[in-house]
Coordinates of C-alpha atoms and ligand atoms in Angstrom, one line a residue:
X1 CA -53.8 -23.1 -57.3
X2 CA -51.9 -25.7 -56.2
X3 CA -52.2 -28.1 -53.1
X4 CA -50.8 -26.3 -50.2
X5 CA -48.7 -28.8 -48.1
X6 CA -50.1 -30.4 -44.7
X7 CA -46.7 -30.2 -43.3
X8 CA -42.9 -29.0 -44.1
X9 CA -39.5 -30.3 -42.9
X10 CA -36.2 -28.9 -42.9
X11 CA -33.6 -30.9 -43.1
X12 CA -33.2 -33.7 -45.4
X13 CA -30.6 -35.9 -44.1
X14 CA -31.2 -40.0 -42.7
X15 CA -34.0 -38.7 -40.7
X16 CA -35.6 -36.2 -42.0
X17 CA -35.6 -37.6 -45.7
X18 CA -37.1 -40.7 -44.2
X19 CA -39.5 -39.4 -41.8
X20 CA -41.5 -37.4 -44.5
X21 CA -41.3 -40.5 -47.1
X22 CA -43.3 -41.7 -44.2
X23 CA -45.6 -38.9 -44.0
X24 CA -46.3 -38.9 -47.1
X25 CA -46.9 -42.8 -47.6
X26 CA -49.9 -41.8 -45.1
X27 CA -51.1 -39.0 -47.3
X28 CA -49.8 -36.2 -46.5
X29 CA -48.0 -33.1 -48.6
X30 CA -44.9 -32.2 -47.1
X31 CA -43.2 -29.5 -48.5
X32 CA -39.4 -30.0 -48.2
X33 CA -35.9 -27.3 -47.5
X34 CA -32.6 -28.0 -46.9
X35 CA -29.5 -25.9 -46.3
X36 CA -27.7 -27.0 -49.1
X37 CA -30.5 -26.6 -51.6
X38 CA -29.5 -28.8 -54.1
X39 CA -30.3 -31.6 -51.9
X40 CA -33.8 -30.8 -52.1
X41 CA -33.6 -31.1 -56.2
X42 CA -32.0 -34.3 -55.6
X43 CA -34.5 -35.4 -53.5
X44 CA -38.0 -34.3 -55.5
X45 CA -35.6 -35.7 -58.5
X46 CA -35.0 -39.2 -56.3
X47 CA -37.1 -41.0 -53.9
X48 CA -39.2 -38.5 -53.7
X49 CA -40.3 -38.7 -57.7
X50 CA -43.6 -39.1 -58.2
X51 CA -44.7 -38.4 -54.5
X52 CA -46.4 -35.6 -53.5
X53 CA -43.7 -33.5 -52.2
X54 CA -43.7 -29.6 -52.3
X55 CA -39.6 -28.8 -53.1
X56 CA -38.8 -25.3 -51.7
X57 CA -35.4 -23.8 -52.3
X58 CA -35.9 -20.9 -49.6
X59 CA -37.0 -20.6 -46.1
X60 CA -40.0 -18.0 -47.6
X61 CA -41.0 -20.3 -49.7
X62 CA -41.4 -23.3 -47.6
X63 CA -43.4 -21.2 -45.2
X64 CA -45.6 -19.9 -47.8
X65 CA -46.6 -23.8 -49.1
X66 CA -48.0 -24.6 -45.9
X67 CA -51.7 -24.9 -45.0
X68 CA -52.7 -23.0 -42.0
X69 CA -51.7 -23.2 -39.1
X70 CA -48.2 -23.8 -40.8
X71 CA -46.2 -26.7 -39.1
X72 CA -42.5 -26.4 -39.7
X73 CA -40.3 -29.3 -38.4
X74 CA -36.5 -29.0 -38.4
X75 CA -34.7 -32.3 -38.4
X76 CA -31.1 -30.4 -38.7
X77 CA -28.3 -30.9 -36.0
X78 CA -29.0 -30.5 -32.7
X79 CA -27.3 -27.3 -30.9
X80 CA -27.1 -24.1 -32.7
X81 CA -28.8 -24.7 -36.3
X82 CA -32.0 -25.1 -34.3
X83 CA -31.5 -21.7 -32.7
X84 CA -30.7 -20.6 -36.2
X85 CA -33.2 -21.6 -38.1
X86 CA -35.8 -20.8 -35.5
X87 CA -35.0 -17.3 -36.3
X88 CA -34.8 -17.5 -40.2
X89 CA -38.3 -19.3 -39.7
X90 CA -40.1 -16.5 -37.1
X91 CA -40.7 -14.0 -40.0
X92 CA -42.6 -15.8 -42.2
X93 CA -45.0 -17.5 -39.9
X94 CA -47.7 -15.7 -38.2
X95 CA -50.0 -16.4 -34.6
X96 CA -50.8 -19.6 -34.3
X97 CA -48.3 -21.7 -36.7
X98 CA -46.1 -24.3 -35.3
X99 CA -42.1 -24.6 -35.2
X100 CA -40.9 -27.9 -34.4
X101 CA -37.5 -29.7 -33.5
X102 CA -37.4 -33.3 -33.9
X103 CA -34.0 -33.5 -33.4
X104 CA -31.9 -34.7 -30.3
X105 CA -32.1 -31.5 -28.6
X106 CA -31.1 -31.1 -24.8
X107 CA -34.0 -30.5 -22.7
X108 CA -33.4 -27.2 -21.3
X109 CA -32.2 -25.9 -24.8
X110 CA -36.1 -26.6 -25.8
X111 CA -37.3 -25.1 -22.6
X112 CA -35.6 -21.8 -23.6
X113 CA -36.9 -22.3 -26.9
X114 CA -40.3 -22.4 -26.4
X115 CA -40.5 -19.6 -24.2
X116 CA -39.0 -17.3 -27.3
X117 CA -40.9 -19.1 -29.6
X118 CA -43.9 -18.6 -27.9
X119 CA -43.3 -15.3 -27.0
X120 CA -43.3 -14.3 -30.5
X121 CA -46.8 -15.5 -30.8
X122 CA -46.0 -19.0 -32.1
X123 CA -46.2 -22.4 -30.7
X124 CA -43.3 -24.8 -30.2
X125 CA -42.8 -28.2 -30.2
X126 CA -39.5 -30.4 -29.1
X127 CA -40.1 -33.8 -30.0
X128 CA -37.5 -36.9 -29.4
X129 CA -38.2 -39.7 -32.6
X130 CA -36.2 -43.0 -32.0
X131 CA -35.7 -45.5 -34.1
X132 CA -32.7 -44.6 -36.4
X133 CA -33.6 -44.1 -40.2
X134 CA -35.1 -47.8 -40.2
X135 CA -37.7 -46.6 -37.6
X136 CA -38.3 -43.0 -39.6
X137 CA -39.1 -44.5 -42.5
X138 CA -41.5 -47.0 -41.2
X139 CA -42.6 -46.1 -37.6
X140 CA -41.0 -44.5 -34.8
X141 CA -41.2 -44.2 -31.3
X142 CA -41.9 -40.2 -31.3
X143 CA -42.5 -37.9 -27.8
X144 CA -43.3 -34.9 -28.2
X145 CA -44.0 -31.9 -25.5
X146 CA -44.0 -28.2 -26.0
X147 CA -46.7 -26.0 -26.2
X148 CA -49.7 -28.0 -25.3
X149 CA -51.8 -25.7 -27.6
X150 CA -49.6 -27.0 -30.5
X151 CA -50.8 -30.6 -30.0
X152 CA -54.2 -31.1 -31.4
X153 CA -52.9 -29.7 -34.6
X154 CA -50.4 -32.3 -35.0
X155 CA -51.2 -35.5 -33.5
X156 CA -53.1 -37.0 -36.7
X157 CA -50.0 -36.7 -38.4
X158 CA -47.4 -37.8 -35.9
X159 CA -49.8 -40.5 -34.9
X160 CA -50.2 -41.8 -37.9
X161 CA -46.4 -42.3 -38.4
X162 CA -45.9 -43.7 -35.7
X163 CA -44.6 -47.2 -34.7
X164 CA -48.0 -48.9 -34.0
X165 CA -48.2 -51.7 -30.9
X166 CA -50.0 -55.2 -31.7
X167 CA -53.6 -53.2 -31.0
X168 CA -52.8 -50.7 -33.0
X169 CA -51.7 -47.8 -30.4
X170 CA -49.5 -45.6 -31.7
X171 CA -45.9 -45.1 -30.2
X172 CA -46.7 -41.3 -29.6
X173 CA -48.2 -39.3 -27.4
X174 CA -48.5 -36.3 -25.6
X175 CA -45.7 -35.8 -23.4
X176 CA -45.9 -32.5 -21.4
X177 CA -44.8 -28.8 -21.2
X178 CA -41.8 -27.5 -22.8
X179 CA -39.1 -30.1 -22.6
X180 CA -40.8 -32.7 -21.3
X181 CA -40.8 -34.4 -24.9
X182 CA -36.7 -34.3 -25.1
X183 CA -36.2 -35.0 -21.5
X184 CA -38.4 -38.5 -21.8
X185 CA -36.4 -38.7 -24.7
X186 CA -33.1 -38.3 -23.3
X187 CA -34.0 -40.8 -20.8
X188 CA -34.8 -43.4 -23.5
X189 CA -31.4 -42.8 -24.4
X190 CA -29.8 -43.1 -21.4
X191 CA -31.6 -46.1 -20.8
X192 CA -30.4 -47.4 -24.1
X193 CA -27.0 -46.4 -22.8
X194 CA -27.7 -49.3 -20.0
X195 CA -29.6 -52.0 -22.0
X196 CA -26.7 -52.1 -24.4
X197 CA -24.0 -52.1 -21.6
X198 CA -25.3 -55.4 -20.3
X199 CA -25.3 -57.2 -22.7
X200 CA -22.4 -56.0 -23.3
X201 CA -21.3 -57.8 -19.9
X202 CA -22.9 -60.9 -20.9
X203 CA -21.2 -61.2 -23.8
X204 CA -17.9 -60.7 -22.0
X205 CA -18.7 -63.4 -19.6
X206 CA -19.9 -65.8 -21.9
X207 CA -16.7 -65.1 -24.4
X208 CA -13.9 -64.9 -21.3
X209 CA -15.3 -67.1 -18.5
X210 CA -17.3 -69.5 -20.0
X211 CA -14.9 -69.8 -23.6
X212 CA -17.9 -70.0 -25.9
X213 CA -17.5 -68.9 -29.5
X214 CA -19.8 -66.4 -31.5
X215 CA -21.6 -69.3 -32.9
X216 CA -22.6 -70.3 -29.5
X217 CA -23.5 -66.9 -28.1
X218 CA -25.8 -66.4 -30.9
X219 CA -27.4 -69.5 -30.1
X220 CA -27.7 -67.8 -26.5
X221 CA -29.1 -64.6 -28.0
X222 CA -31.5 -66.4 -30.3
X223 CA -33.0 -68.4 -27.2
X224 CA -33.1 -65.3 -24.7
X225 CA -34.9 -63.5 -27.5
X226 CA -38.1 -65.9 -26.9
X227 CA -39.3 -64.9 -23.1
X228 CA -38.7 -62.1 -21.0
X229 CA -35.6 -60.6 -22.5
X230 CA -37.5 -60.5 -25.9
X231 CA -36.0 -57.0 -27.4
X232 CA -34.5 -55.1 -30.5
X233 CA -31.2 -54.9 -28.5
X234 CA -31.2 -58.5 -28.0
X235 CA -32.0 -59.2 -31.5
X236 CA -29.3 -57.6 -33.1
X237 CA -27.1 -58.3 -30.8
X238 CA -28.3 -62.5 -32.1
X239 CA -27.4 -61.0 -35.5
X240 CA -24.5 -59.2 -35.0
X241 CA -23.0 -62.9 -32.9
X242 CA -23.9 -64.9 -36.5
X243 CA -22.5 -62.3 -39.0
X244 CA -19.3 -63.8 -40.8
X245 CA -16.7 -61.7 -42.7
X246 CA -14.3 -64.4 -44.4
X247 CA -15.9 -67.1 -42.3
X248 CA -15.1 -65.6 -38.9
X249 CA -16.9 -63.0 -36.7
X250 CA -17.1 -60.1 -37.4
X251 CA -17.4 -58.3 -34.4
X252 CA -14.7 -59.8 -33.2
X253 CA -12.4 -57.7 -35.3
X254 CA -14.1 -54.4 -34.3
X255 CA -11.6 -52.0 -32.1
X256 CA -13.2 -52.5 -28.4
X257 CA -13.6 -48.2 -28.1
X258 CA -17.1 -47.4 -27.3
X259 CA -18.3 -43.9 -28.9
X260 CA -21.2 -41.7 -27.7
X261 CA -22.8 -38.5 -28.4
X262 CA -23.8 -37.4 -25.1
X263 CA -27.3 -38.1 -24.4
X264 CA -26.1 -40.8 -21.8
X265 CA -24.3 -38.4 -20.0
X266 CA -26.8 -35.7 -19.8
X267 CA -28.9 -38.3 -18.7
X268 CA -26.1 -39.0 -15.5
X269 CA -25.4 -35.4 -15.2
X270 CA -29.5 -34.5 -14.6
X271 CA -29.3 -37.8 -12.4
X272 CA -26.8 -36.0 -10.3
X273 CA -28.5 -33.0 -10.3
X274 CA -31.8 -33.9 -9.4
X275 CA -30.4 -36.0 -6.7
X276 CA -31.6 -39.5 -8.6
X277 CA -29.4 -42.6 -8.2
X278 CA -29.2 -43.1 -11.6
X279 CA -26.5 -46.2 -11.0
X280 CA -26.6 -48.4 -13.7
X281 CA -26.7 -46.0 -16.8
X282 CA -23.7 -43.8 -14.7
X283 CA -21.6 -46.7 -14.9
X284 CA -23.0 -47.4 -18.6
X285 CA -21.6 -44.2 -19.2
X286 CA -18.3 -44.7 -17.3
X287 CA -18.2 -48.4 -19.3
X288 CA -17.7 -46.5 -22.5
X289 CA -15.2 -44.1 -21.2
X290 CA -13.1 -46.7 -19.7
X291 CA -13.0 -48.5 -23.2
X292 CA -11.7 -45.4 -25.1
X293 CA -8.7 -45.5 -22.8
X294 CA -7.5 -48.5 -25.3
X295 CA -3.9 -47.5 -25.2
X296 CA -3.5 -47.0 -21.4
X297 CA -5.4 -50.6 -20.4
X298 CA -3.6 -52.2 -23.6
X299 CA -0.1 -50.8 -21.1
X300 CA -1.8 -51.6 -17.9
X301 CA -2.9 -55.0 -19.0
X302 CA 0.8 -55.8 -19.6
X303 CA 1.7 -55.0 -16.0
X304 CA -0.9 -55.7 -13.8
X305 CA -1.8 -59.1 -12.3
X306 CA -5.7 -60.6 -11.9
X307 CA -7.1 -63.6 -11.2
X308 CA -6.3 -66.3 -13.6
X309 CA -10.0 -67.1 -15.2
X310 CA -10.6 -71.2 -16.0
X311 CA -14.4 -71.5 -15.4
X312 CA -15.1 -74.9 -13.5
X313 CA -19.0 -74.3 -12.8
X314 CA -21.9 -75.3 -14.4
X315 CA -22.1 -73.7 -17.6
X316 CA -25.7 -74.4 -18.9
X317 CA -26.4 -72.8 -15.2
X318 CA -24.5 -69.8 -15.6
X319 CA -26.1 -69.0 -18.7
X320 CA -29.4 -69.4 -17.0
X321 CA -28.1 -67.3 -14.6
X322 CA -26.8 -64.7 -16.9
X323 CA -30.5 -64.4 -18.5
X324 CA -31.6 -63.7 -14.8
X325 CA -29.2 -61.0 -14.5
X326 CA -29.5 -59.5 -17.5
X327 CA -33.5 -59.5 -16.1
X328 CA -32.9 -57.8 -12.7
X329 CA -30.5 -55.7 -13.6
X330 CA -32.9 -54.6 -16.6
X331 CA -35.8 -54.0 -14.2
X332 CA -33.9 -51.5 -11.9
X333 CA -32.3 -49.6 -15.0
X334 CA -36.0 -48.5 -15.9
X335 CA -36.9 -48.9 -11.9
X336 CA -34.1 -45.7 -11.8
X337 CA -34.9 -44.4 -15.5
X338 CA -39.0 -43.9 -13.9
X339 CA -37.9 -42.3 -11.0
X340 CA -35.4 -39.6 -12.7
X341 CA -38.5 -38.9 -14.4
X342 CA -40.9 -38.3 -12.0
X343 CA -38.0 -36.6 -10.6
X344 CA -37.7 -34.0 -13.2
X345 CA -41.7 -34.4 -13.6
X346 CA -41.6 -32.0 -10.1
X347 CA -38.6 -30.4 -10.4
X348 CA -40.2 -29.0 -13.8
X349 CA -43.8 -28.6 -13.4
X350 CA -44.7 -31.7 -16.1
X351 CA -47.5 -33.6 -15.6
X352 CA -45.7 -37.1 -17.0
X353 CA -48.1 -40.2 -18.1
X354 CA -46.0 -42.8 -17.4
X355 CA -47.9 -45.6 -19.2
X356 CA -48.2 -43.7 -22.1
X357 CA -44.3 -43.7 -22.0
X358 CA -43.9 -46.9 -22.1
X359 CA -46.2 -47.2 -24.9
X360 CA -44.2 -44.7 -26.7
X361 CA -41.4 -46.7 -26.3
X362 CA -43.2 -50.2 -26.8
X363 CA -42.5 -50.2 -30.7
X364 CA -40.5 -48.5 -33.1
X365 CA -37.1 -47.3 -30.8
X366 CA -34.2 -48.5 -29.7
X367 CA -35.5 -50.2 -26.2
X368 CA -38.4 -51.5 -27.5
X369 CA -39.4 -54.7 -25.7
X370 CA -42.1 -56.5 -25.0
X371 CA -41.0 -56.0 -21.0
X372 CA -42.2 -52.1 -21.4
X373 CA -45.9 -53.6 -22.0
X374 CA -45.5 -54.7 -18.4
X375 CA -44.5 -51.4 -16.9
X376 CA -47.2 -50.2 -18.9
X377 CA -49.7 -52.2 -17.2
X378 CA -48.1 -51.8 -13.7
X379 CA -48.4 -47.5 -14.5
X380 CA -52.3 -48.0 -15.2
X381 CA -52.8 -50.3 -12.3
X382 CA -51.1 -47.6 -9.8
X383 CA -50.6 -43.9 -11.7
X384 CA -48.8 -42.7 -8.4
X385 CA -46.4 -46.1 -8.2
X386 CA -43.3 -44.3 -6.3
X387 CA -40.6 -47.1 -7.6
X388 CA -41.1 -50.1 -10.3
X389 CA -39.7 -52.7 -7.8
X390 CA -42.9 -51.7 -5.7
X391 CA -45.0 -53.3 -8.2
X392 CA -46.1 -56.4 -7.4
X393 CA -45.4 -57.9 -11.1
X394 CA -42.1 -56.3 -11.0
X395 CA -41.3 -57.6 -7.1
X396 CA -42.1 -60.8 -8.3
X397 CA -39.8 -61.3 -10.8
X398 CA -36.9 -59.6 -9.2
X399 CA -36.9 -61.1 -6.2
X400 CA -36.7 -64.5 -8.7
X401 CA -34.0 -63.3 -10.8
X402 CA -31.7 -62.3 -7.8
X403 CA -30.7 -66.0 -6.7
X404 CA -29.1 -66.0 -10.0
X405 CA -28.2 -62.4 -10.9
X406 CA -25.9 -62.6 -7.3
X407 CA -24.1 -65.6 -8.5
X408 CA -23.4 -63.9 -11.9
X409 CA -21.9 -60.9 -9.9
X410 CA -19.6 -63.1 -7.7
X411 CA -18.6 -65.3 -10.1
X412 CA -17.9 -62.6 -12.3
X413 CA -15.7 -60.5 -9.6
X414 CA -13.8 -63.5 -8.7
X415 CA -12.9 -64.1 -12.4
X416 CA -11.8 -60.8 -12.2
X417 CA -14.2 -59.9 -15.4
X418 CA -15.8 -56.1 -15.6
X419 CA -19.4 -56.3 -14.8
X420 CA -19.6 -52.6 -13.7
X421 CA -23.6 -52.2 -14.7
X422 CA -25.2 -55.6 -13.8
X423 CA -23.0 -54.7 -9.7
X424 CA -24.3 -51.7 -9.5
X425 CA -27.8 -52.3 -10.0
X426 CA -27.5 -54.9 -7.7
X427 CA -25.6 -52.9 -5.3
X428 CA -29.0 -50.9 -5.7
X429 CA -31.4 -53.2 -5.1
X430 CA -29.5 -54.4 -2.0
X431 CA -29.6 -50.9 -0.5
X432 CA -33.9 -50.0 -2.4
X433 CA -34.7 -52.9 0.0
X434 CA -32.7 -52.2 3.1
X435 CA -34.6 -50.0 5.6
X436 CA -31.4 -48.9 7.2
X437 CA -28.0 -48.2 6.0
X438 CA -24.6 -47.0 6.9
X439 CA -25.1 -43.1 6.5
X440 CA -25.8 -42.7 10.5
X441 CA -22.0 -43.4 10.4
X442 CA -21.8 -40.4 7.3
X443 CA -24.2 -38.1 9.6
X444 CA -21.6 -38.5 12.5
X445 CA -18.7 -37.9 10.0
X446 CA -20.0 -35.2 8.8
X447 CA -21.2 -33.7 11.9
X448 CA -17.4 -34.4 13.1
X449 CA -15.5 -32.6 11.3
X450 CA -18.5 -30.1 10.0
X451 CA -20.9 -29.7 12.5
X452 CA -23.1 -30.7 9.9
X453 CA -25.9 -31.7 12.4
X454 CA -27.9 -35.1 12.5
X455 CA -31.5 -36.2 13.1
X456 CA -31.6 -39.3 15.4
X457 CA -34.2 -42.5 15.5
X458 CA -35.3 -41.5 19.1
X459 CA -36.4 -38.2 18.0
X460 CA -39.1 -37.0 16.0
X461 CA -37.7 -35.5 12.2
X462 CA -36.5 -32.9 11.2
X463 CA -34.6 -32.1 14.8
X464 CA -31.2 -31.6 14.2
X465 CA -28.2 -32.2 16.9
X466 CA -24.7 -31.3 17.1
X467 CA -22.3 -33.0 19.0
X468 CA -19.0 -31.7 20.2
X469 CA -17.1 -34.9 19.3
X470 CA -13.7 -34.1 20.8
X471 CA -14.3 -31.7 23.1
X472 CA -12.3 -29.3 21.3
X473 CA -14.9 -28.0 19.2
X474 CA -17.8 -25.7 19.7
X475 CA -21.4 -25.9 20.1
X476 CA -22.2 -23.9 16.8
X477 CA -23.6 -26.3 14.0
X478 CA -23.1 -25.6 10.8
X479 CA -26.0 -23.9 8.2
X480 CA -24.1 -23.5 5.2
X481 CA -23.4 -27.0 4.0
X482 CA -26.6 -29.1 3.7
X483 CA -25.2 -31.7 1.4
Ligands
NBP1 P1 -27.6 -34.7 -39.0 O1 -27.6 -34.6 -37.5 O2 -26.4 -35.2 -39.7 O3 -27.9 -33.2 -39.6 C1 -28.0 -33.0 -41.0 C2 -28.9 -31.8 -41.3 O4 -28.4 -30.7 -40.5 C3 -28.7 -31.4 -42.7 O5 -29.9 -30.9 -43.2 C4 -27.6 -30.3 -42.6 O6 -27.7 -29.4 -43.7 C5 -28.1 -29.7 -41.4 N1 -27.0 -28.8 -40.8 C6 -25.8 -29.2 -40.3 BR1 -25.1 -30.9 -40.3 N2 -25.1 -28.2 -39.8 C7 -25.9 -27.1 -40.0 C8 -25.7 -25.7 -39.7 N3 -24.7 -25.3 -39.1 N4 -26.8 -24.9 -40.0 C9 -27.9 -25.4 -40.5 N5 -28.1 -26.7 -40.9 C10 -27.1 -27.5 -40.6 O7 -28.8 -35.5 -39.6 P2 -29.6 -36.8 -39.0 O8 -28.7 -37.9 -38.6 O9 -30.7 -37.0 -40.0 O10 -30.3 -36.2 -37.6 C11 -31.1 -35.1 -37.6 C12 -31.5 -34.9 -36.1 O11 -32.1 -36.1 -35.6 C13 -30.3 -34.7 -35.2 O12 -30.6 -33.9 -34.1 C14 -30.0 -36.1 -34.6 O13 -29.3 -36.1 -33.4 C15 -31.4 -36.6 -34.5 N6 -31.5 -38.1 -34.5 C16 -30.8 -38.8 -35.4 C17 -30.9 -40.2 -35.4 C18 -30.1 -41.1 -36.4 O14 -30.2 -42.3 -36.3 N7 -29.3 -40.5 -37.3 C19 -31.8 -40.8 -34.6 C20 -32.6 -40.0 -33.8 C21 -32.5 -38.7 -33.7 P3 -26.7 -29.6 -45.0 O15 -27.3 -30.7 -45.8 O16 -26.7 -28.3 -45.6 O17 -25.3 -30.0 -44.4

């Protein structure tokens, strides 16, 4: 008889063709389906010659190559093909075997999921993998949650293609019930999201204010890529800076209209709902929207005014200063992209290790950085740490970082340059770190025109008071509108 397979995979497009070359570069026999079919002939015909793959040109038969308990991963389009194929799967699986979505499903989509899934007997797993088809092949950053039964009966295999850190942990761990796995996920993203837009702001500042060319900014990149800033985004954004087409730039010839698939956005919109300020990937987001309204700014920039920019500071400074902003502003991205999380950790029931999330995301994604290694350590010295910028490590180095991170800003608005992510996260560390702020003023708006009630510092909390501002109104307060 021959081998049965130790996994199989639908899907066999960037990801999925990658991810089980991977799998089976560790030893394992993955059987292989794809929609089309002929892909799959393609595939045991091309890389996958040789290799011990299992082709299957039907759902059935797929299912019926798997060892026991059967692990089926789909790595198909996110949205309804997963719903799909989760019920042409069902029937030819049986108590106990595994259904899992590696794709970038939305978080409340693999809630749903596992529910049915599990209510059929089976046990579901919604797992984010980052890292592009570079990172499937040869390590991703993978986090899954689902049903926690499903766990033991995976992790050898995801662990073991996993990105690995310089000790050897893999980037993959458990994450938590239902969709804790896409919702960590979906943060990465959205995190990714703000990473990307500030550099994206330091590029514009270094280009616009401070004149320097490509050549010069790579040098920048190249240098920041050495301490604290030390990432895959800043990497390629060096490489990108010192690639030439016809001896010039490339990216300087690339239409300035951001796209996005909307895992940035989610991430806002669960920001918003769970009450989280969420600042600097929300205007990450907003960023990218503003840049696909090309035609309308190209009209607008012929019309209206600005300041005139013709830098006459220090410019070795403000590139010193740019690396501190970049810095700060990076710490109170993930400062806000931890607390959505333990956020959504209570709104959802998930018990969130947020160490191990960091790890995960140490090696093989997008944000991997050596900086994560640091939140790791501050998340095992304190488990229960409410915000990042309580850690002492973290303090630290803000607090450093913000002499020159406030000059960028200024600078930068007097220029008249957009600098929409590294403001607001400063904007947020100004009000993090002030113990009173301007919404007594709101609570008397509010109460003026709403009889929305207040509390008041000279009585205990959770008193509420009503006044009749104008003497017009009445003395009933309002209980319908508590927002
Ligand atoms: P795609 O997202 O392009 O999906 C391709 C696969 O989905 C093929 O197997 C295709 O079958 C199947 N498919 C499509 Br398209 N529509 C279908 C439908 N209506 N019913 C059934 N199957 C359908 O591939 P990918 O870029 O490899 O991504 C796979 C998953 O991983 C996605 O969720 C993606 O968001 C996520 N992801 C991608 C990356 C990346 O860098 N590309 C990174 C991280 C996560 P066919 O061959 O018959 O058309």
């Amino acid at each position: 008889m021959t081998k049965l397979a130790d996994i199989g995979l639908i899907g066999l497009a960037v990801m999925g063709e990658n991810l089980v070359l991977n799998m089976e570069s560790k030893g394992y026999t993955v059987a292989v389906y794809n929609r089309t079919v002929e892909k799959v002939d393609k595939f045991i015909k091309g890389r996958g010659a040789g290799k011990n793959f299992i082709g299957a040109h039907s759902i059935k038969e797929l299912c019926a190559s798997l060892e026991k308990p059967r692990k089926v991963m789909m790595l198909v389009k996110a949205g309804q093909p997963v719903d799909d194929f989760i019920d042409l799967i069902i029937p030819h699986l049986e108590e106990g075997d595994i259904i899992i979505d590696g794709g970038n499903s939305h978080f409340p989509d693999t809630i749903r999921r596992t529910k049915y899934v599990e209510s059929k007997g089976l046990l579901y797993i919604g797992t984010g993998v980052s890292g592009g088809e570079e990172g499937a092949l040869k390590g991703p950053s993978m986090m899954p949650g689902g049903s926690p039964a499903a766990w033991p009966a995976v992790k050898d295999i995801f662990q073991s293609v996993a990105a690995k850190v310089e000790d050897g942990s893999p980037c993959c761990d458990w994450v938590g019930e239902d969709g804790a796995g896409h919702f960590v996920k979906m943060v990465h993203n959205g995190i990714e999201y703000g990473d990307m837009q500030i550099i994206c702001e330091a590029y514009q500042l270094m280009k616009e204010m401070l004149g320097m060319s490509s050549d010069e900014m790579h040098e920048v990149f190249k240098e920041w890529n050495k301490g604290d800033l030390d990432s895959y985004l800043i990497e390629i954004t060096r490489d990108i800076l010192g690639y030439k087409e016809d001896g010039e730039a490339l990216v300087e010839k690339i239409l300035d209209t951001a796209g996005q698939k909307g895992t940035g956005k989610w991430t806002g919109v669960s920001a918003l709902d769970l009450g989280i300020p969420l600042t600097l990937i929300g205007e990450s987001v907003f960023a990218r929207c503003l840049s696909a309204q090309k035609d309308l700014r190209v009209e607008a920039s012929k019309v209206i005014e600005g300041p005139k920019v013709k830098f006459e500071g220090d410019k070795a400074q403000m590139i010193n200063d740019l690396k501190d902003a970049l810095f700060g502003a990076k710490i109170i991205s993930y400062a806000q992209g931890y607390n959505l999380m333990m956020e959504a950790a209570k709104e959802y029931n998930w018990n969130l290790n947020y160490g191990g999330i960091a790890l995960m995301w140490r090696g093989g994604c997008i944000i991997r950085s050596v900086f994560l290694a640091d939140i790791k350590k501050a998340f095992d010295k304190n488990p229960t740490l409410a915000n990042l910028l309580l850690d002492p490590y973290f303090k630290g180095k803000v607090e450093k970082a913000q002499a020159g991170w406030r000059r960028v800003c200024a600078t930068a608005l007097s220029y008249g340059i957009p600098v929409p992510a590294l403001t607001s996260a400063l904007c947020y560390f100004d009000g993090f770190r002030s113990e009173r702020l301007p919404a007594n003023l709101l609570q008397a708006q509010r109460d003026y025109f709403g009889a929305h009630t207040y509390e008041r510092i000279d009585k205990p909390r959770g008193e509420f008071f009503h006044t009749n501002w104008t003497g017009r109104g009445g003395d009933t307060a309002s209980t319908t509108y508590d927002v």
